[in-house]
XYZ file of C-alpha atoms in Angstrom:
464
model
C 21.132 -15.670 -6.860
C 21.148 -19.241 -5.454
C 21.377 -22.275 -7.721
C 17.988 -23.808 -8.432
C 19.177 -27.297 -7.470
C 20.250 -26.068 -4.026
C 16.795 -24.528 -3.530
C 15.215 -27.869 -4.448
C 17.450 -29.565 -1.877
C 16.183 -27.061 0.695
C 12.576 -27.861 -0.165
C 13.344 -31.582 0.057
C 14.936 -31.115 3.488
C 12.001 -28.951 4.582
C 9.599 -31.782 3.822
C 11.856 -34.483 5.277
C 10.241 -34.407 8.710
C 6.755 -33.824 7.419
C 4.622 -31.045 6.004
C 2.564 -31.123 2.838
C 3.937 -27.945 1.215
C 7.190 -26.005 1.253
C 8.412 -22.872 -0.482
C 11.512 -20.713 -0.586
C 11.655 -16.971 -1.313
C 15.066 -15.533 -2.176
C 15.494 -11.771 -2.256
C 18.283 -9.418 -3.221
C 17.329 -5.751 -2.898
C 19.329 -2.611 -3.558
C 18.065 0.362 -1.548
C 18.896 4.034 -1.668
C 17.440 6.866 0.413
C 18.317 10.539 1.008
C 16.781 12.891 3.583
C 16.967 16.672 3.193
C 15.800 19.098 5.886
C 15.652 22.800 5.101
C 17.799 22.303 2.005
C 20.574 20.421 3.843
C 21.198 16.711 3.384
C 20.776 15.168 6.820
C 21.062 11.507 5.906
C 21.984 9.339 2.920
C 21.779 5.561 3.009
C 22.387 2.827 0.480
C 22.818 -0.894 0.834
C 21.841 -4.400 -0.102
C 19.357 -6.669 1.618
C 19.884 -10.344 0.814
C 18.476 -13.529 2.266
C 16.092 -16.474 2.034
C 12.705 -17.121 3.624
C 11.426 -20.687 4.077
C 7.816 -21.668 4.800
C 6.331 -25.090 5.446
C 2.623 -25.991 5.690
C 0.993 -28.968 7.348
C -2.714 -28.737 6.509
C -3.876 -25.482 8.138
C -0.688 -24.730 10.057
C 2.395 -22.958 8.800
C 5.882 -22.250 10.119
C 8.372 -19.671 8.808
C 12.122 -19.201 9.083
C 14.618 -16.910 7.377
C 18.359 -16.487 7.114
C 20.891 -14.273 5.375
C 23.518 -17.025 5.445
C 22.826 -18.650 2.092
C 25.608 -21.225 2.168
C 24.181 -24.607 1.160
C 24.909 -26.379 4.453
C 23.307 -23.612 6.500
C 20.190 -23.553 4.310
C 19.773 -27.320 4.703
C 20.272 -27.010 8.468
C 17.610 -24.272 8.686
C 15.224 -26.399 6.616
C 15.696 -29.507 8.756
C 15.321 -27.613 12.031
C 12.230 -25.775 10.804
C 10.661 -29.006 9.574
C 10.872 -30.566 13.040
C 8.115 -28.224 14.197
C 5.676 -29.749 11.695
C 5.474 -33.518 11.777
C 3.270 -35.348 9.299
C 3.482 -37.687 6.357
C 6.424 -36.845 4.086
C 5.575 -35.365 0.695
C 8.108 -35.607 -2.123
C 9.289 -32.495 -3.910
C 8.613 -32.258 -7.659
C 11.101 -34.172 -9.813
C 11.246 -31.499 -12.452
C 10.527 -27.804 -12.523
C 9.350 -25.979 -15.552
C 11.626 -23.086 -16.586
C 11.129 -20.051 -14.362
C 8.139 -17.912 -15.262
C 8.939 -14.277 -15.838
C 6.754 -11.365 -16.914
C 7.610 -7.786 -17.722
C 4.363 -5.856 -17.419
C 6.034 -2.845 -15.807
C 8.645 -1.446 -18.161
C 11.673 0.160 -16.474
C 13.586 2.621 -18.678
C 16.121 4.209 -16.290
C 17.285 2.079 -13.365
C 17.734 4.377 -10.347
C 21.054 2.768 -9.418
C 22.431 4.115 -12.700
C 21.420 7.676 -11.829
C 23.998 9.797 -10.001
C 23.388 11.108 -6.499
C 23.796 14.639 -7.846
C 20.801 14.156 -10.190
C 18.715 12.906 -7.271
C 19.822 15.868 -5.159
C 18.924 18.263 -7.985
C 15.402 16.871 -7.913
C 15.205 17.294 -4.151
C 16.576 20.834 -4.311
C 13.908 21.823 -6.840
C 11.179 20.599 -4.502
C 12.778 22.271 -1.507
C 13.160 25.662 -3.193
C 9.569 25.786 -4.416
C 8.113 24.701 -1.064
C 10.318 26.887 1.151
C 9.773 30.031 -0.962
C 6.000 29.647 -1.280
C 4.961 31.767 1.716
C 6.513 33.480 4.744
C 4.625 31.083 7.006
C 6.625 28.070 5.699
C 9.247 27.482 8.383
C 10.512 24.009 7.512
C 10.714 21.624 4.574
C 11.563 17.926 4.625
C 12.280 16.103 1.367
C 12.797 12.327 1.333
C 14.018 10.475 -1.777
C 13.736 6.669 -2.035
C 14.413 3.995 -4.625
C 14.542 0.193 -4.447
C 15.436 -2.537 -6.918
C 14.155 -5.875 -5.582
C 14.944 -9.145 -7.348
C 13.249 -12.325 -6.122
C 13.193 -16.042 -6.873
C 10.321 -18.205 -5.657
C 10.153 -22.022 -5.768
C 7.651 -24.311 -4.048
C 6.936 -28.022 -3.725
C 4.073 -27.773 -6.208
C 6.440 -27.010 -9.080
C 6.088 -23.223 -9.223
C 9.327 -21.476 -10.178
C 9.225 -17.686 -10.615
C 11.758 -14.897 -11.058
C 10.607 -11.286 -10.691
C 12.122 -7.808 -10.504
C 10.450 -4.790 -8.873
C 11.856 -1.279 -9.247
C 10.221 1.524 -7.276
C 10.998 5.193 -6.736
C 9.308 7.880 -4.629
C 9.816 11.465 -3.459
C 8.066 12.671 -0.295
C 7.622 16.433 0.227
C 6.602 17.859 3.591
C 6.098 21.601 4.171
C 5.487 22.940 7.678
C 3.827 26.314 8.249
C 4.025 27.958 11.668
C 2.409 31.053 13.202
C 2.340 31.875 16.887
C 3.691 28.521 17.927
C 1.052 26.528 16.029
C 2.001 24.312 13.098
C 0.248 22.878 10.055
C 1.762 20.448 7.545
C 1.167 19.884 3.838
C 2.359 16.621 2.374
C 2.649 14.902 -0.996
C 4.617 11.749 -1.815
C 4.271 10.628 -5.436
C 5.790 7.269 -6.344
C 5.558 4.469 -8.890
C 6.759 1.017 -9.911
C 9.057 2.796 -12.370
C 12.638 3.845 -12.793
C 13.947 7.411 -12.643
C 11.923 8.194 -15.787
C 8.992 8.549 -13.359
C 10.095 12.122 -12.729
C 9.649 12.920 -16.428
C 5.962 11.993 -16.090
C 5.149 14.352 -13.197
C 5.828 17.973 -12.266
C 7.649 17.669 -8.928
C 7.598 21.463 -8.461
C 3.806 21.414 -8.709
C 3.651 18.811 -5.935
C 6.003 20.924 -3.800
C 3.859 24.018 -4.341
C 0.714 22.096 -3.416
C 2.274 20.816 -0.182
C 3.289 24.361 0.781
C -0.082 25.814 -0.268
C -1.949 23.382 1.975
C 0.253 24.193 4.985
C 0.030 27.974 4.412
C -3.752 27.831 3.925
C -4.471 25.694 6.960
C -2.277 27.663 9.395
C -4.426 30.754 8.686
C -7.772 28.949 8.878
C -10.227 28.874 11.774
C -10.923 25.613 13.558
C -13.504 23.261 12.098
C -16.929 22.930 13.682
C -17.857 19.627 15.308
C -20.960 17.537 14.796
C -22.720 15.229 12.385
C -22.958 16.557 8.845
C -22.630 15.571 5.183
C -18.979 15.153 4.227
C -17.518 15.330 0.727
C -14.158 13.551 0.458
C -12.107 14.394 -2.616
C -10.315 11.963 -4.877
C -6.866 10.457 -4.472
C -5.719 10.059 -0.864
C -9.346 10.199 0.296
C -9.268 6.480 -0.489
C -7.189 5.914 2.653
C -10.407 5.598 4.673
C -11.674 2.726 2.501
C -8.213 1.130 2.589
C -7.860 1.241 6.363
C -11.437 0.907 7.608
C -12.799 -1.530 4.985
C -9.981 -2.965 2.868
C -8.106 -4.630 5.723
C -11.352 -6.295 6.785
C -11.548 -7.905 3.325
C -8.114 -9.537 3.649
C -8.086 -13.273 4.368
C -5.709 -12.504 7.242
C -8.727 -11.423 9.292
C -11.509 -13.164 7.341
C -10.065 -16.680 7.895
C -9.984 -16.055 11.658
C -13.588 -14.721 11.586
C -12.357 -11.496 13.175
C -13.609 -9.403 10.246
C -17.066 -7.847 10.238
C -17.296 -8.999 6.608
C -16.491 -12.710 7.218
C -19.013 -15.154 5.697
C -20.887 -12.320 3.967
C -20.148 -12.872 0.263
C -23.334 -12.004 -1.625
C -24.552 -9.584 1.059
C -25.310 -5.926 0.344
C -22.584 -4.351 2.508
C -22.415 -0.950 0.778
C -24.725 1.408 -1.052
C -25.495 0.540 -4.676
C -23.186 3.284 -5.981
C -20.100 1.617 -4.475
C -17.858 -0.725 -6.476
C -14.461 -1.432 -4.928
C -11.481 -3.053 -6.634
C -7.970 -4.209 -5.767
C -5.839 -4.367 -8.926
C -2.190 -5.389 -8.747
C -1.859 -5.393 -12.549
C -2.066 -1.630 -13.256
C 1.028 -0.888 -15.370
C 3.793 0.777 -13.331
C 1.473 1.611 -10.432
C 3.102 1.898 -6.991
C 1.403 -1.253 -5.621
C 1.777 -3.370 -8.787
C 4.043 -6.366 -9.374
C 4.219 -9.105 -11.994
C 3.836 -11.850 -9.353
C 2.850 -11.756 -5.729
C 5.290 -13.052 -3.105
C 3.768 -16.543 -3.349
C 4.623 -16.931 -7.043
C 1.087 -16.210 -8.310
C 0.467 -13.657 -11.103
C -1.107 -10.475 -9.770
C -4.835 -10.093 -10.459
C -7.614 -7.545 -10.676
C -9.983 -8.525 -7.864
C -13.453 -6.965 -7.678
C -14.235 -6.895 -3.947
C -17.576 -5.069 -3.980
C -19.818 -4.599 -7.015
C -22.836 -2.292 -6.842
C -22.655 -2.602 -3.051
C -22.625 -6.432 -2.977
C -19.627 -8.251 -1.488
C -17.987 -10.371 -4.215
C -15.017 -11.913 -2.399
C -11.824 -11.416 -0.433
C -8.075 -10.978 -0.922
C -6.683 -14.469 -0.301
C -3.163 -15.834 0.272
C -2.123 -19.488 0.086
C -2.293 -20.442 3.803
C -5.503 -18.604 4.615
C -6.954 -19.913 1.352
C -6.530 -23.420 2.764
C -8.309 -22.402 5.929
C -11.162 -20.787 3.980
C -11.427 -23.344 1.170
C -10.731 -20.516 -1.284
C -8.297 -20.090 -4.166
C -5.445 -17.566 -3.717
C -6.043 -14.263 -5.503
C -2.452 -13.134 -6.140
C -2.528 -11.148 -2.902
C 0.308 -12.739 -0.883
C 2.772 -9.951 -0.047
C 5.639 -9.258 2.366
C 8.078 -6.464 3.109
C 11.126 -8.705 2.631
C 12.424 -12.257 3.094
C 12.295 -11.599 6.855
C 8.473 -11.794 6.821
C 6.080 -14.613 5.959
C 3.630 -13.448 3.290
C -0.055 -12.931 3.963
C -2.998 -11.378 2.122
C -2.449 -7.676 1.434
C -3.887 -4.928 -0.738
C -2.051 -3.620 -3.839
C -3.789 -0.745 -5.672
C -7.178 -0.479 -3.959
C -9.841 1.975 -5.048
C -13.511 2.849 -5.315
C -14.449 2.738 -9.005
C -15.607 5.977 -10.671
C -19.297 6.847 -10.736
C -21.372 9.270 -12.796
C -21.498 12.464 -10.718
C -19.368 15.489 -11.504
C -17.460 17.378 -8.804
C -19.845 20.314 -9.199
C -22.892 18.029 -8.844
C -21.575 16.694 -5.554
C -20.564 20.048 -4.034
C -23.811 21.699 -5.187
C -25.851 18.958 -3.479
C -24.689 19.959 0.031
C -26.337 22.883 1.844
C -23.965 22.732 4.807
C -21.168 20.278 5.408
C -17.453 19.599 5.266
C -15.306 19.287 2.145
C -12.223 17.166 2.903
C -9.997 18.225 0.024
C -6.980 16.285 1.282
C -6.949 13.522 3.885
C -4.148 12.945 6.381
C -3.298 9.999 8.575
C -5.415 8.281 11.180
C -6.056 5.152 13.151
C -8.386 2.168 12.828
C -9.432 -0.635 15.147
C -9.263 -3.544 12.684
C -11.580 -5.735 14.730
C -14.456 -3.236 14.615
C -13.607 -0.918 11.689
C -13.835 2.125 13.988
C -11.696 4.894 12.482
C -10.449 8.385 13.253
C -8.746 10.268 10.401
C -7.282 13.756 10.245
C -8.322 16.098 7.445
C -5.125 17.686 6.118
C -6.990 20.305 4.074
C -10.667 21.071 4.766
C -13.321 23.646 3.888
C -16.904 24.239 4.881
C -19.573 23.895 2.215
C -22.294 26.530 2.409
C -25.312 26.641 0.084
C -23.704 24.298 -2.405
C -20.429 26.186 -2.638
C -16.946 25.630 -1.183
C -16.559 28.325 1.496
C -13.887 29.146 4.103
C -11.002 26.798 4.991
C -11.135 25.037 8.367
C -8.363 23.237 10.213
C -8.188 20.538 12.844
C -11.101 18.492 11.460
C -11.200 14.752 12.049
C -13.553 12.187 10.539
C -14.875 9.636 13.021
C -16.910 6.579 12.117
C -17.071 2.896 11.362
C -16.067 1.330 8.053
C -19.172 -0.839 7.838
C -21.412 2.199 8.315
C -19.660 4.631 5.968
C -19.974 2.156 3.076
C -23.769 2.376 3.363
C -23.777 6.178 3.592
C -21.830 6.863 0.394
C -24.642 8.199 -1.769
C -22.750 9.977 -4.572
C -19.589 8.873 -6.405
C -17.734 11.194 -8.757
C -16.155 10.581 -12.147
C -12.640 11.787 -11.215
C -10.805 8.673 -9.987
C -7.248 9.310 -8.809
C -4.664 7.257 -6.931
C -2.046 8.248 -4.377
C 0.776 6.321 -2.805
C 1.358 5.016 0.690
C 3.100 2.341 2.728
C 0.705 -0.182 4.252
C 1.690 -1.847 7.515
C 0.512 -5.257 8.693
C 1.857 -8.549 10.038
C 3.961 -9.125 6.912
C 5.646 -5.724 7.205
C 5.286 -2.487 5.233
C 4.435 -2.862 1.536
C 3.823 -0.222 -1.170
C 0.106 0.308 -1.750
C -1.961 2.724 -3.784
C -5.136 4.157 -2.276
C -7.672 5.745 -4.569
C -11.172 6.959 -5.196
C -13.127 9.591 -7.051
C -14.798 12.353 -5.041
C -17.514 10.793 -2.839
C -20.337 12.202 -0.701
C -21.088 10.607 2.663
C -24.623 11.566 3.679
C -23.707 11.910 7.365
C -20.461 11.513 9.276
C -19.207 12.653 12.660
C -16.727 15.521 12.317
C -14.428 16.264 15.221
C -13.499 19.952 15.644
C -13.408 22.708 18.235
C -16.662 24.534 17.665
C -20.082 23.013 18.283
C -22.788 22.580 15.661
C -23.582 24.563 12.553
C -22.160 28.082 12.323
């Protein structure tokens, strides 16, 4: 994209006024998205995002600049101006770089940019027809198609030189059921670090039917009771609670500032003994996987919690300096417009030994959260509030009537200690994770888990 020698000149200029480390991140991304509402295409976008991000460190401080004018003179001007903000002893750039490292752990068979729009629309139409025809209560469908081909080059003053390519595709299906002015939504959005061949590995009509089934079931359900009770959270997107309420607190972004409840607690028992939690950016073709992170470090499998004991954190280069810790291949960013920081990739609770039947049968009365929805978290305290997209009461060890409007309210630190059963049915689902370095693709995952007691928000009081 930009000649390597020009990038080395930029690094040299970046260190001219001071700084003990400099890096450049060059990105060229091809994006394509289509939005269909009720079977009609409402929006279609395609384009290229191209530019360079420059970061300079001086000990524990960092400064970031970016530009989409990649002419040599402009890049050198940006580097010199940025460097003025960090004055220290000059450090020379490396004389020689090894040939660029490249890996290809995520095989791409059909590049989406070589697939016609009509083929993509056919896929969307299939999903729309299945969802809209599922039940009379389905009043609206929204189908969003997305693909991205991101090519990056990374060079730093320590001699790292990396080229990487990331191809992702995703289809989001939303079905809205409505009766008497009330609405309920079912949602699925499968995606992968794959080309268009991804859609040969899944049944998109099955996902569309599931989205519509959830909406049609929930619109006819009574409201959930409120109170403290055992809660069973099913696999897949149930992992969003761990991601939001616990995972972010294990990122160096908050740990280095001591704003995380888990700071300085490596070796402590922070969860029940049945909980092992992992972030693994190496899973082949998974939505959150890459060959390298956005700081030129190969992605890793990081065990965060093992048998309830905190093992470590997700660490990026700058916060690693502040913590005296090695980076863990966790530096990520949305694009060249963002400085990277520590982020999750594919984060999940590892499978346990209990079957789904064992877990359901163990509850006399409680809530079964079959499918989680969105929510909110206070990152400084881990306090969370998540909607249950599809819920049922459990009575006498059996899944009983559906209930709608349930929310799960708690604190990440507490829920970890109350997970007392972990199933054997690990599954992952896809999401976009937002933080200070933008929105990045992330898998959330878990097997079915039982939380011994959790506050459920609903409309009725107590046990019914």
